[in-house]
mmCIF file of C-alpha atoms in Angstrom:
data_model
loop_
_atom_site.group_PDB
_atom_site.id
_atom_site.type_symbol
_atom_site.label_atom_id
_atom_site.label_comp_id
_atom_site.label_asym_id
_atom_site.label_seq_id
_atom_site.Cartn_x
_atom_site.Cartn_y
_atom_site.Cartn_z
ATOM 1 C CA MET A 268 -17.683 7.836 40.594
ATOM 2 C CA PRO A 269 -20.188 5.075 39.730
ATOM 3 C CA LYS A 270 -19.892 3.681 36.230
ATOM 4 C CA VAL A 271 -22.364 5.159 33.751
ATOM 5 C CA THR A 272 -24.473 2.454 32.097
ATOM 6 C CA ARG A 273 -26.672 2.233 29.043
ATOM 7 C CA ASP A 274 -29.666 2.193 31.408
ATOM 8 C CA ASP A 275 -28.598 5.591 32.753
ATOM 9 C CA VAL A 276 -28.472 7.004 29.221
ATOM 10 C CA ALA A 277 -31.907 5.575 28.397
ATOM 11 C CA LYS A 278 -33.420 7.014 31.601
ATOM 12 C CA LEU A 279 -32.034 10.511 30.958
ATOM 13 C CA ALA A 280 -33.061 10.449 27.276
ATOM 14 C CA GLY A 281 -36.541 9.122 28.119
ATOM 15 C CA THR A 282 -36.236 6.081 25.870
ATOM 16 C CA SER A 283 -35.392 2.373 25.985
ATOM 17 C CA THR A 284 -31.946 0.787 26.166
ATOM 18 C CA ALA A 285 -32.662 -0.799 22.776
ATOM 19 C CA VAL A 286 -33.020 2.621 21.190
ATOM 20 C CA VAL A 287 -29.778 3.726 22.840
ATOM 21 C CA SER A 288 -28.131 0.677 21.262
ATOM 22 C CA TYR A 289 -29.534 1.547 17.829
ATOM 23 C CA VAL A 290 -28.068 5.051 18.106
ATOM 24 C CA ILE A 291 -24.643 3.833 19.241
ATOM 25 C CA ASN A 292 -24.434 1.153 16.567
ATOM 26 C CA ASN A 293 -26.186 3.109 13.785
ATOM 27 C CA GLY A 294 -28.769 0.347 13.515
ATOM 28 C CA PRO A 295 -30.101 -2.169 12.887
ATOM 29 C CA ARG A 296 -33.327 -0.163 13.266
ATOM 30 C CA PRO A 297 -33.796 3.528 12.374
ATOM 31 C CA VAL A 298 -34.198 6.122 15.102
ATOM 32 C CA ALA A 299 -36.165 9.363 14.716
ATOM 33 C CA PRO A 300 -33.861 12.402 14.458
ATOM 34 C CA ALA A 301 -35.292 14.067 17.582
ATOM 35 C CA THR A 302 -34.860 10.869 19.607
ATOM 36 C CA ARG A 303 -31.327 10.405 18.306
ATOM 37 C CA GLU A 304 -30.440 13.931 19.404
ATOM 38 C CA ARG A 305 -31.797 13.257 22.930
ATOM 39 C CA VAL A 306 -29.753 10.079 23.193
ATOM 40 C CA LEU A 307 -26.563 11.767 21.946
ATOM 41 C CA ALA A 308 -27.120 14.661 24.369
ATOM 42 C CA ALA A 309 -27.557 12.206 27.242
ATOM 43 C CA ILE A 310 -24.380 10.335 26.247
ATOM 44 C CA ALA A 311 -22.434 13.620 26.210
ATOM 45 C CA GLU A 312 -23.892 14.825 29.523
ATOM 46 C CA LEU A 313 -23.211 11.574 31.370
ATOM 47 C CA GLY A 314 -19.872 10.892 29.688
ATOM 48 C CA TYR A 315 -20.995 7.398 28.696
ATOM 49 C CA ARG A 316 -18.421 5.226 26.934
ATOM 50 C CA PRO A 317 -19.708 2.078 25.172
ATOM 51 C CA ASN A 318 -17.918 -1.174 25.994
ATOM 52 C CA SER A 319 -16.379 -1.930 22.594
ATOM 53 C CA VAL A 320 -15.293 -5.421 23.689
ATOM 54 C CA ALA A 321 -18.840 -6.344 24.712
ATOM 55 C CA GLN A 322 -20.164 -4.908 21.453
ATOM 56 C CA ALA A 323 -17.682 -6.980 19.466
ATOM 57 C CA MET A 324 -18.610 -10.143 21.374
ATOM 58 C CA ALA A 325 -22.290 -9.528 20.722
ATOM 59 C CA SER A 326 -21.847 -8.824 17.027
ATOM 60 C CA ARG A 327 -18.878 -11.207 16.481
ATOM 61 C CA ARG A 328 -17.181 -8.295 14.713
ATOM 62 C CA THR A 329 -14.851 -5.585 16.057
ATOM 63 C CA ASN A 330 -14.186 -2.082 14.825
ATOM 64 C CA LEU A 331 -10.658 -3.177 13.923
ATOM 65 C CA ILE A 332 -9.045 -3.607 10.506
ATOM 66 C CA GLY A 333 -5.974 -5.800 10.341
ATOM 67 C CA MET A 334 -3.229 -4.815 7.911
ATOM 68 C CA VAL A 335 -0.123 -6.862 7.126
ATOM 69 C CA VAL A 336 2.769 -5.237 5.220
ATOM 70 C CA PRO A 337 6.213 -6.611 4.297
ATOM 71 C CA ASP A 338 8.182 -3.876 6.106
ATOM 72 C CA ALA A 339 6.639 -0.665 7.468
ATOM 73 C CA ARG A 340 10.109 0.899 7.666
ATOM 74 C CA GLN A 341 10.196 1.136 3.873
ATOM 75 C CA PRO A 342 8.819 4.549 2.859
ATOM 76 C CA PHE A 343 6.327 3.218 0.300
ATOM 77 C CA PHE A 344 4.676 0.850 2.784
ATOM 78 C CA ALA A 345 4.762 3.533 5.480
ATOM 79 C CA GLU A 346 2.945 5.954 3.162
ATOM 80 C CA LEU A 347 0.389 3.355 2.109
ATOM 81 C CA SER A 348 -0.369 2.115 5.628
ATOM 82 C CA HIS A 349 -0.739 5.710 6.837
ATOM 83 C CA ALA A 350 -3.235 6.380 4.040
ATOM 84 C CA VAL A 351 -5.205 3.259 5.020
ATOM 85 C CA GLU A 352 -5.209 4.327 8.672
ATOM 86 C CA ARG A 353 -6.487 7.785 7.779
ATOM 87 C CA VAL A 354 -9.358 6.434 5.673
ATOM 88 C CA ALA A 355 -10.230 3.794 8.280
ATOM 89 C CA SER A 356 -10.412 6.484 10.954
ATOM 90 C CA GLU A 357 -12.982 8.346 8.861
ATOM 91 C CA ARG A 358 -15.049 5.157 8.911
ATOM 92 C CA GLY A 359 -14.755 4.786 12.690
ATOM 93 C CA LYS A 360 -12.252 1.920 12.454
ATOM 94 C CA ILE A 361 -8.858 1.305 14.052
ATOM 95 C CA VAL A 362 -5.998 -0.282 12.104
ATOM 96 C CA LEU A 363 -3.775 -2.985 13.600
ATOM 97 C CA LEU A 364 -0.465 -3.247 11.715
ATOM 98 C CA GLY A 365 1.806 -6.270 11.432
ATOM 99 C CA ASN A 366 5.122 -6.642 9.579
ATOM 100 C CA SER A 367 5.690 -9.933 7.768
ATOM 101 C CA ASP A 368 9.353 -9.106 7.050
ATOM 102 C CA TYR A 369 8.878 -10.880 3.701
ATOM 103 C CA THR A 370 8.538 -14.244 5.463
ATOM 104 C CA GLY A 371 5.610 -16.620 5.136
ATOM 105 C CA ASP A 372 5.658 -17.668 8.796
ATOM 106 C CA ARG A 373 5.258 -14.121 10.094
ATOM 107 C CA GLU A 374 2.577 -13.387 7.516
ATOM 108 C CA ILE A 375 0.584 -16.433 8.647
ATOM 109 C CA HIS A 376 1.112 -15.417 12.285
ATOM 110 C CA TYR A 377 -0.488 -12.015 11.763
ATOM 111 C CA VAL A 378 -3.245 -13.259 9.450
ATOM 112 C CA ARG A 379 -4.233 -15.905 11.999
ATOM 113 C CA ALA A 380 -4.021 -13.465 14.926
ATOM 114 C CA PHE A 381 -6.022 -10.697 13.250
ATOM 115 C CA LEU A 382 -8.754 -12.980 11.929
ATOM 116 C CA GLY A 383 -8.934 -14.638 15.350
ATOM 117 C CA MET A 384 -9.572 -11.205 16.872
ATOM 118 C CA ARG A 385 -12.648 -10.932 14.627
ATOM 119 C CA VAL A 386 -11.381 -7.880 12.765
ATOM 120 C CA ALA A 387 -13.903 -6.174 10.502
ATOM 121 C CA GLY A 388 -11.610 -7.037 7.606
ATOM 122 C CA LEU A 389 -8.041 -7.751 6.615
ATOM 123 C CA ILE A 390 -5.854 -5.788 4.169
ATOM 124 C CA LEU A 391 -2.844 -7.796 3.047
ATOM 125 C CA ILE A 392 0.255 -6.656 1.175
ATOM 126 C CA SER A 393 1.823 -9.995 0.418
ATOM 127 C CA GLN A 394 4.532 -11.594 -1.655
ATOM 128 C CA GLY A 395 1.732 -13.941 -2.627
ATOM 129 C CA PRO A 396 -0.521 -15.634 -0.072
ATOM 130 C CA SER A 397 0.703 -19.179 0.573
ATOM 131 C CA GLU A 398 -1.581 -22.178 0.696
ATOM 132 C CA GLN A 399 -1.432 -21.989 4.485
ATOM 133 C CA THR A 400 -2.393 -18.316 4.482
ATOM 134 C CA THR A 401 -5.279 -19.039 2.109
ATOM 135 C CA ALA A 402 -6.370 -21.826 4.452
ATOM 136 C CA GLU A 403 -6.578 -19.270 7.256
ATOM 137 C CA PHE A 404 -8.928 -17.183 5.105
ATOM 138 C CA ALA A 405 -11.136 -20.230 4.583
ATOM 139 C CA ALA A 406 -11.172 -21.038 8.300
ATOM 140 C CA TYR A 407 -12.961 -17.743 8.898
ATOM 141 C CA ASP A 408 -15.597 -17.908 6.186
ATOM 142 C CA ASP A 409 -17.111 -14.610 7.313
ATOM 143 C CA SER A 410 -13.813 -12.746 6.867
ATOM 144 C CA ARG A 411 -13.298 -10.022 4.300
ATOM 145 C CA VAL A 412 -9.811 -10.015 2.837
ATOM 146 C CA VAL A 413 -8.447 -7.517 0.310
ATOM 147 C CA LEU A 414 -5.014 -7.726 -1.306
ATOM 148 C CA LEU A 415 -3.360 -4.339 -1.736
ATOM 149 C CA HIS A 416 -0.482 -3.358 -4.070
ATOM 150 C CA ARG A 417 -0.031 -6.888 -5.403
ATOM 151 C CA ARG A 418 -2.324 -9.603 -6.763
ATOM 152 C CA PRO A 419 -0.652 -12.805 -7.971
ATOM 153 C CA ALA A 420 -1.872 -13.978 -11.356
ATOM 154 C CA SER A 421 -3.090 -17.243 -9.806
ATOM 155 C CA SER A 422 -5.130 -15.497 -7.117
ATOM 156 C CA ASP A 423 -8.881 -14.942 -7.167
ATOM 157 C CA ASP A 424 -8.836 -12.680 -4.111
ATOM 158 C CA VAL A 425 -10.237 -9.167 -4.263
ATOM 159 C CA ALA A 426 -7.388 -6.736 -4.879
ATOM 160 C CA VAL A 427 -6.483 -3.069 -5.317
ATOM 161 C CA VAL A 428 -3.441 -2.471 -7.532
ATOM 162 C CA THR A 429 -1.847 0.108 -9.805
ATOM 163 C CA ASP A 430 -0.674 -0.160 -13.429
ATOM 164 C CA ASP A 431 2.896 -1.185 -12.644
ATOM 165 C CA VAL A 432 3.845 -2.439 -16.106
ATOM 166 C CA GLY A 433 2.495 0.628 -17.897
ATOM 167 C CA GLY A 434 4.074 3.021 -15.422
ATOM 168 C CA ALA A 435 7.538 1.503 -15.751
ATOM 169 C CA GLU A 436 7.192 1.530 -19.526
ATOM 170 C CA LYS A 437 6.466 5.284 -19.456
ATOM 171 C CA ALA A 438 9.514 6.010 -17.298
ATOM 172 C CA VAL A 439 11.909 4.050 -19.513
ATOM 173 C CA GLN A 440 10.480 5.513 -22.722
ATOM 174 C CA HIS A 441 11.022 8.970 -21.241
ATOM 175 C CA LEU A 442 14.660 8.224 -20.386
ATOM 176 C CA LEU A 443 15.295 6.813 -23.873
ATOM 177 C CA GLY A 444 13.742 9.971 -25.297
ATOM 178 C CA HIS A 445 16.713 11.882 -23.891
ATOM 179 C CA GLY A 446 18.977 10.036 -26.328
ATOM 180 C CA HIS A 447 20.594 7.426 -24.104
ATOM 181 C CA PRO A 448 21.899 4.338 -25.941
ATOM 182 C CA TYR A 449 20.098 2.115 -23.433
ATOM 183 C CA VAL A 450 18.607 2.170 -19.926
ATOM 184 C CA ALA A 451 19.816 -0.166 -17.179
ATOM 185 C CA CYS A 452 17.241 -1.434 -14.678
ATOM 186 C CA PHE A 453 17.647 -1.855 -10.942
ATOM 187 C CA GLY A 454 15.298 -4.764 -10.263
ATOM 188 C CA GLY A 455 14.944 -6.618 -6.995
ATOM 189 C CA PRO A 456 17.284 -9.059 -5.250
ATOM 190 C CA VAL A 457 18.102 -12.387 -6.850
ATOM 191 C CA THR A 458 15.515 -13.940 -4.527
ATOM 192 C CA ALA A 459 12.774 -11.615 -5.840
ATOM 193 C CA PRO A 460 9.248 -13.085 -5.691
ATOM 194 C CA ALA A 461 7.243 -14.723 -8.442
ATOM 195 C CA PRO A 462 5.402 -13.015 -11.316
ATOM 196 C CA GLY A 463 2.653 -10.689 -10.164
ATOM 197 C CA ASP A 464 4.881 -8.801 -7.739
ATOM 198 C CA PRO A 465 4.941 -5.065 -8.600
ATOM 199 C CA VAL A 466 8.735 -5.039 -8.954
ATOM 200 C CA ILE A 467 8.561 -7.924 -11.422
ATOM 201 C CA ASP A 468 5.951 -5.877 -13.308
ATOM 202 C CA HIS A 469 8.302 -2.873 -13.272
ATOM 203 C CA ILE A 470 10.969 -5.052 -14.876
ATOM 204 C CA GLU A 471 8.428 -6.208 -17.468
ATOM 205 C CA GLY A 472 7.614 -2.564 -18.287
ATOM 206 C CA TRP A 473 11.331 -1.853 -18.705
ATOM 207 C CA ARG A 474 11.696 -4.840 -21.029
ATOM 208 C CA ARG A 475 8.759 -3.703 -23.158
ATOM 209 C CA ALA A 476 10.125 -0.168 -23.561
ATOM 210 C CA MET A 477 13.557 -1.499 -24.483
ATOM 211 C CA ALA A 478 12.057 -3.944 -26.989
ATOM 212 C CA GLN A 479 9.994 -1.188 -28.601
ATOM 213 C CA ALA A 480 13.227 0.767 -29.069
ATOM 214 C CA GLY A 481 14.948 -2.292 -30.561
ATOM 215 C CA LEU A 482 17.384 -2.558 -27.653
ATOM 216 C CA PRO A 483 18.598 -5.754 -25.954
ATOM 217 C CA THR A 484 18.186 -6.207 -22.194
ATOM 218 C CA GLU A 485 20.787 -8.929 -21.620
ATOM 219 C CA GLY A 486 23.264 -7.915 -18.917
ATOM 220 C CA ARG A 487 21.384 -4.696 -18.217
ATOM 221 C CA LEU A 488 19.099 -5.930 -15.409
ATOM 222 C CA ILE A 489 20.885 -5.289 -12.120
ATOM 223 C CA ASP A 490 20.120 -7.318 -8.998
ATOM 224 C CA ALA A 491 19.789 -4.816 -6.157
ATOM 225 C CA PRO A 492 18.031 -4.675 -2.790
ATOM 226 C CA PHE A 493 14.823 -2.654 -2.652
ATOM 227 C CA ASP A 494 16.162 -0.207 -0.032
ATOM 228 C CA ARG A 495 18.408 2.802 -0.626
ATOM 229 C CA TYR A 496 21.311 1.463 1.426
ATOM 230 C CA GLY A 497 21.662 -1.782 -0.478
ATOM 231 C CA ALA A 498 21.020 -0.065 -3.823
ATOM 232 C CA TYR A 499 23.698 2.510 -3.009
ATOM 233 C CA GLN A 500 26.318 -0.201 -2.512
ATOM 234 C CA VAL A 501 25.406 -1.914 -5.780
ATOM 235 C CA ALA A 502 25.376 1.411 -7.643
ATOM 236 C CA VAL A 503 28.846 2.466 -6.417
ATOM 237 C CA GLU A 504 30.345 -0.693 -7.874
ATOM 238 C CA LEU A 505 28.362 -0.386 -11.128
ATOM 239 C CA LEU A 506 29.159 3.298 -11.698
ATOM 240 C CA ARG A 507 32.882 2.733 -11.161
ATOM 241 C CA SER A 508 32.980 -0.069 -13.729
ATOM 242 C CA PRO A 509 33.988 0.339 -17.400
ATOM 243 C CA GLY A 510 31.043 0.773 -19.744
ATOM 244 C CA ARG A 511 28.763 2.081 -16.988
ATOM 245 C CA PRO A 512 25.209 3.023 -18.049
ATOM 246 C CA THR A 513 24.256 6.641 -18.675
ATOM 247 C CA ALA A 514 20.647 6.063 -17.578
ATOM 248 C CA ILE A 515 19.120 3.894 -14.838
ATOM 249 C CA PHE A 516 15.489 3.063 -14.137
ATOM 250 C CA CYS A 517 14.936 1.931 -10.554
ATOM 251 C CA SER A 518 12.022 -0.238 -9.558
ATOM 252 C CA THR A 519 11.562 1.796 -6.354
ATOM 253 C CA ASP A 520 12.243 5.409 -5.387
ATOM 254 C CA ASP A 521 14.218 4.148 -2.407
ATOM 255 C CA GLN A 522 16.643 2.459 -4.815
ATOM 256 C CA ALA A 523 16.833 5.616 -6.924
ATOM 257 C CA ILE A 524 17.742 7.738 -3.897
ATOM 258 C CA GLY A 525 20.577 5.305 -3.182
ATOM 259 C CA VAL A 526 21.739 5.606 -6.812
ATOM 260 C CA LEU A 527 21.770 9.424 -6.562
ATOM 261 C CA ARG A 528 23.999 9.191 -3.484
ATOM 262 C CA ALA A 529 26.318 6.723 -5.221
ATOM 263 C CA ALA A 530 26.645 8.982 -8.275
ATOM 264 C CA ARG A 531 27.782 11.894 -6.097
ATOM 265 C CA GLU A 532 30.283 9.678 -4.331
ATOM 266 C CA VAL A 533 31.954 8.492 -7.540
ATOM 267 C CA GLY A 534 32.051 12.015 -8.983
ATOM 268 C CA LEU A 535 29.185 11.823 -11.491
ATOM 269 C CA THR A 536 26.713 14.630 -12.010
ATOM 270 C CA VAL A 537 22.996 13.839 -12.344
ATOM 271 C CA PRO A 538 21.586 14.278 -14.932
ATOM 272 C CA THR A 539 24.608 15.398 -17.026
ATOM 273 C CA ASP A 540 26.578 12.172 -16.551
ATOM 274 C CA LEU A 541 23.771 9.896 -15.388
ATOM 275 C CA ALA A 542 19.984 10.100 -15.739
ATOM 276 C CA VAL A 543 17.851 8.422 -13.051
ATOM 277 C CA ALA A 544 14.139 7.635 -12.719
ATOM 278 C CA GLY A 545 12.289 5.775 -9.978
ATOM 279 C CA PHE A 546 8.869 4.398 -9.149
ATOM 280 C CA ASP A 547 6.467 5.308 -6.277
ATOM 281 C CA ASP A 548 6.712 9.132 -6.048
ATOM 282 C CA LEU A 549 7.583 9.174 -2.367
ATOM 283 C CA PRO A 550 7.425 12.640 -0.778
ATOM 284 C CA GLU A 551 11.216 12.529 -0.495
ATOM 285 C CA ALA A 552 11.527 12.251 -4.286
ATOM 286 C CA ALA A 553 10.621 15.930 -4.705
ATOM 287 C CA PHE A 554 13.376 16.936 -2.249
ATOM 288 C CA SER A 555 16.217 14.717 -3.472
ATOM 289 C CA ASP A 556 19.188 16.359 -5.185
ATOM 290 C CA PRO A 557 18.319 16.694 -7.989
ATOM 291 C CA PRO A 558 14.554 16.157 -7.651
ATOM 292 C CA LEU A 559 13.665 12.678 -8.849
ATOM 293 C CA THR A 560 11.672 11.847 -11.965
ATOM 294 C CA THR A 561 9.381 8.988 -10.997
ATOM 295 C CA ILE A 562 6.098 7.179 -11.494
ATOM 296 C CA ALA A 563 3.235 8.060 -9.179
ATOM 297 C CA SER A 564 0.361 5.867 -8.111
ATOM 298 C CA ASP A 565 -2.704 7.281 -6.373
ATOM 299 C CA ARG A 566 -2.029 5.880 -2.902
ATOM 300 C CA ASP A 567 -4.893 7.786 -1.295
ATOM 301 C CA ALA A 568 -7.431 6.460 -3.804
ATOM 302 C CA MET A 569 -6.032 2.946 -3.473
ATOM 303 C CA ALA A 570 -6.234 3.099 0.320
ATOM 304 C CA ARG A 571 -9.832 4.330 0.159
ATOM 305 C CA ALA A 572 -10.768 1.567 -2.261
ATOM 306 C CA ALA A 573 -9.127 -1.066 -0.038
ATOM 307 C CA VAL A 574 -10.968 0.120 3.074
ATOM 308 C CA ASP A 575 -14.272 0.381 1.195
ATOM 309 C CA LEU A 576 -13.866 -3.152 -0.105
ATOM 310 C CA VAL A 577 -12.772 -4.659 3.199
ATOM 311 C CA LEU A 578 -15.920 -3.251 4.849
ATOM 312 C CA ASP A 579 -18.182 -4.327 1.995
ATOM 313 C CA ASP A 580 -20.505 -7.152 3.061
ATOM 314 C CA SER A 581 -21.011 -8.147 -0.574
ATOM 315 C CA LEU A 582 -17.544 -9.746 -0.522
ATOM 316 C CA LEU A 583 -19.112 -12.540 1.525
ATOM 317 C CA VAL A 584 -21.850 -13.203 -1.033
ATOM 318 C CA PRO A 585 -21.033 -15.852 -3.675
ATOM 319 C CA GLY A 586 -21.390 -14.460 -7.183
ATOM 320 C CA SER A 587 -21.258 -10.862 -5.929
ATOM 321 C CA ASP A 588 -21.024 -8.065 -8.505
ATOM 322 C CA THR A 589 -18.159 -6.507 -6.524
ATOM 323 C CA PRO A 590 -15.182 -6.152 -8.951
ATOM 324 C CA ARG A 591 -12.435 -8.627 -8.115
ATOM 325 C CA VAL A 592 -9.676 -6.191 -9.108
ATOM 326 C CA ARG A 593 -9.582 -2.396 -8.977
ATOM 327 C CA ARG A 594 -6.655 -1.103 -11.005
ATOM 328 C CA PHE A 595 -5.545 2.522 -10.760
ATOM 329 C CA PRO A 596 -3.508 4.269 -13.472
ATOM 330 C CA SER A 597 0.122 5.332 -13.063
ATOM 331 C CA ARG A 598 1.402 8.832 -13.883
ATOM 332 C CA LEU A 599 4.835 10.055 -14.959
ATOM 333 C CA VAL A 600 6.118 12.859 -12.708
ATOM 334 C CA VAL A 601 8.898 14.691 -14.549
ATOM 335 C CA ARG A 602 11.586 16.390 -12.457
ATOM 336 C CA ARG A 603 15.258 17.122 -13.086
ATOM 337 C CA SER A 604 16.984 13.775 -12.506
ATOM 338 C CA CYS A 605 16.057 12.590 -16.004
ATOM 339 C CA GLY A 606 17.555 15.591 -17.779
ATOM 340 C CA CYS A 607 14.464 17.777 -18.067
ATOM 341 C CA SER A 608 14.632 21.358 -16.837
ATOM 342 C CA GLY A 609 11.966 23.581 -15.424
ATOM 343 C CA PRO A 610 9.255 22.971 -12.816
ATOM 344 C CA ALA A 611 7.927 19.483 -12.143
ATOM 345 C CA GLU A 612 5.057 18.306 -14.278
ATOM 346 C CA THR A 613 2.795 15.280 -14.270
ATOM 347 C CA ARG A 614 1.998 13.418 -17.445
ATOM 348 C CA PRO A 615 -0.661 10.732 -17.918
#
């Protein structure tokens, strides 16, 4: 069959190819409702498919959003990237996903590649954009970049984050409220990133809650990988040691799930022998055994804000009124792993 062209659509709709273009691209000029309906009917009847590559070349902008995450295999990043993809789809955009694997070289690789493809915008979950990454932003001065989940203190980039310090503080205060002499904290690995990383903020929230209770933190911050497998191995050794803690706050739910497994293996009952709380409120947290008390962030709202911002032309305007940081509150989700009984409840 011969290829259907824009001229064919215009002829059937009784209008010009320019008007067909305005309908397809939703602008830049308005089209009367009756005319728009004729054009859409002609497109449907002929089965016309716009050439998205040609459109991108003409406008110097694609319908793509680039997104770089540290590791999409980790449940939190999988949930967040899925939420971004869902919101982007509602806006007629397609998300390209790259994994930096927590390395600067891979992050720069994807940032450079996505910006070079003229994506509509870039959403970056980063350990902290390096000078080289920032230079890539500057090389594409019409790019719209939004940091998600983390914004380093030294950064002036637009960002969408949650209240990590306050959320961790709530979780630790809740565990202490059950009468534990202290709460140990599973932080990140020894090579954890610089201040501004959410996990570092979780540790800061733990320190604040302990200080408010007049409790020391020395020797009670445990270096542990962010994933459940590494956290499980660390927890087995800790829980078999003399003077083990009776309560642990984990900086991620994935760590907490590993701790729950370790407790079962060494013969401890949660929460009778050991209370556990996490951070992230992954879907799996509600189905762990016992269900996990954790801190929830509004991932859907954060994803929507990130997509809205990355498509916002005002980001390119110096002195724009667009807020540089959008911070969403954290909520305590109480389940049984902390020692509470009864149905789950959410507390502000």
